[in-house]
């Protein structure tokens, strides 16, 4: 794979409008890019023989509410080149209003459930995803609980179930002395 | 049984009571609902060292329709609560519930949106076991407490199902 400065030149040339920067932390390169072009960038990283990142290890997201960041949400793609055993991280920044990204399902089928998870917990839509449903929270859940403005203890979901009463056997209940 | 509905307190019904309670308390069939670490701990109660079979409750059934003691071992998330309710409703009467561990009893340390803060908010729990996880001895103790409850129960206290009284 290319070293950092060459990689910067190559990516910047290909995506002049949406490229932000490349950061380096303990030899892990991270490409920051605006959300709209993430599918093209990932396609380049997958198909270009200089990169050949053939495996999508993970998709996750970060909420930068009230933090100094290019946008509120960052969707993070972890890629792996299985031949050279190299990894790279792509951060796609998406804005707060109607956050949406192109789905990478056409490139990696594994993106199916991973994008559903990001959609479920952060409310980021993936256009072109074949089946964008909630995957972890119940189907009738209303919110996206991993957003930082969602209260930790929820909005009453955990106390909203029918109460089942006892039907048989109450004698011992009157007699509280059972030890 | 007709005796259950008659609600009488004659010699016959008390004798039947005593016999039925004796039979019930010594042949509990637990249905373990293990959703977390407590479920693993429950296995050791069944193993040879602690051996729940000594108290007549070794027939673990993973079908609610064959069991009369629901043992909830572990935290119950909001997605699992309707399942648990459904399992409880499938169990034949009479039935008892043990809430094993801090999580099933109160939510434990998981004070978050996704964890039900104690199954007793929605289900009639008979015995709570404190601990995280409880010692096997504590589970045996809970079983013995359930047996005591059963001993004091009476067939005459049968309440007809809600559907029958509604009209
Ligand atoms: S009470 Fe402790 S051991 Fe039991 S399920 Fe909760 S965390 Fe696990």
Tab-separated table of C-alpha atoms in Angstrom, chain A residues 121 134-139 141 145-146 150-155 157-175 177-179, chain B residues 78-79 81-82 85 88-89 93-96 110-117 121-126 145 148-149 152-154 157-163:
chain	number	residue	atom	x	y	z
A	121	UNK	CA	-28.997	2.919	16.779
A	134	UNK	CA	-34.379	-2.134	12.763
A	135	UNK	CA	-32.215	-5.034	13.831
A	136	UNK	CA	-31.661	-4.744	17.586
A	137	UNK	CA	-34.406	-2.724	19.207
A	138	UNK	CA	-38.017	-3.927	18.918
A	139	UNK	CA	-39.755	-3.205	15.622
A	141	UNK	CA	-39.238	1.289	18.899
A	145	UNK	CA	-30.847	5.142	21.345
A	146	UNK	CA	-27.125	5.593	20.685
A	150	UNK	CA	-31.266	10.221	23.833
A	151	UNK	CA	-31.518	9.795	27.623
A	152	UNK	CA	-29.689	6.806	29.053
A	153	UNK	CA	-32.739	5.560	30.892
A	154	UNK	CA	-34.919	5.846	27.827
A	155	UNK	CA	-38.285	7.439	27.319
A	157	UNK	CA	-39.936	1.953	26.864
A	158	UNK	CA	-38.755	-0.293	29.668
A	159	UNK	CA	-41.905	0.174	31.742
A	160	UNK	CA	-44.451	-0.144	28.994
A	161	UNK	CA	-45.675	-3.743	29.074
A	162	UNK	CA	-48.955	-5.384	30.071
A	163	UNK	CA	-49.074	-6.564	33.694
A	164	UNK	CA	-49.957	-10.229	34.203
A	165	UNK	CA	-51.850	-10.960	37.409
A	166	UNK	CA	-51.730	-14.089	39.508
A	167	UNK	CA	-54.741	-16.358	39.044
A	168	UNK	CA	-54.259	-19.208	41.457
A	169	UNK	CA	-52.905	-19.444	44.947
A	170	UNK	CA	-53.150	-16.450	47.216
A	171	UNK	CA	-53.402	-17.946	50.679
A	172	UNK	CA	-49.714	-17.518	51.371
A	173	UNK	CA	-49.903	-13.912	50.213
A	174	UNK	CA	-52.236	-13.074	53.061
A	175	UNK	CA	-49.889	-14.902	55.388
A	177	UNK	CA	-44.951	-14.764	57.820
A	178	UNK	CA	-43.522	-17.352	55.410
A	179	UNK	CA	-39.820	-17.509	55.994
B	78	UNK	CA	-37.290	-4.821	26.397
B	79	UNK	CA	-37.266	-7.102	23.383
B	81	UNK	CA	-40.111	-9.095	27.998
B	82	UNK	CA	-43.047	-9.915	25.662
B	85	UNK	CA	-44.784	-12.897	29.394
B	88	UNK	CA	-45.444	-17.482	31.575
B	89	UNK	CA	-48.907	-17.461	30.088
B	93	UNK	CA	-51.748	-23.456	36.498
B	94	UNK	CA	-50.698	-23.583	39.271
B	95	UNK	CA	-47.337	-21.931	38.606
B	96	UNK	CA	-44.683	-20.051	40.511
B	110	UNK	CA	-28.180	-2.113	34.128
B	111	UNK	CA	-30.168	1.054	34.637
B	112	UNK	CA	-30.583	1.673	30.914
B	113	UNK	CA	-33.379	2.128	28.428
B	114	UNK	CA	-33.195	-1.434	27.208
B	115	UNK	CA	-33.344	-3.418	30.446
B	116	UNK	CA	-36.585	-4.046	32.328
B	117	UNK	CA	-36.147	-2.837	35.897
B	121	UNK	CA	-43.272	-4.930	37.395
B	122	UNK	CA	-45.142	-7.156	34.990
B	123	UNK	CA	-45.192	-10.701	36.384
B	124	UNK	CA	-46.223	-12.057	39.817
B	125	UNK	CA	-42.896	-13.094	41.350
B	126	UNK	CA	-43.008	-15.419	44.366
B	145	UNK	CA	-39.211	-21.402	50.115
B	148	UNK	CA	-43.200	-23.905	51.776
B	149	UNK	CA	-45.510	-21.650	49.791
B	152	UNK	CA	-49.626	-23.511	52.585
B	153	UNK	CA	-51.571	-23.182	49.370
B	154	UNK	CA	-55.038	-24.529	48.968
B	157	UNK	CA	-58.202	-20.646	46.545
B	158	UNK	CA	-58.610	-21.302	42.886
B	159	UNK	CA	-59.804	-18.195	41.084
B	160	UNK	CA	-61.665	-18.808	37.864
B	161	UNK	CA	-59.975	-17.416	34.759
B	162	UNK	CA	-60.707	-13.782	34.005
B	163	UNK	CA	-62.512	-14.596	30.776
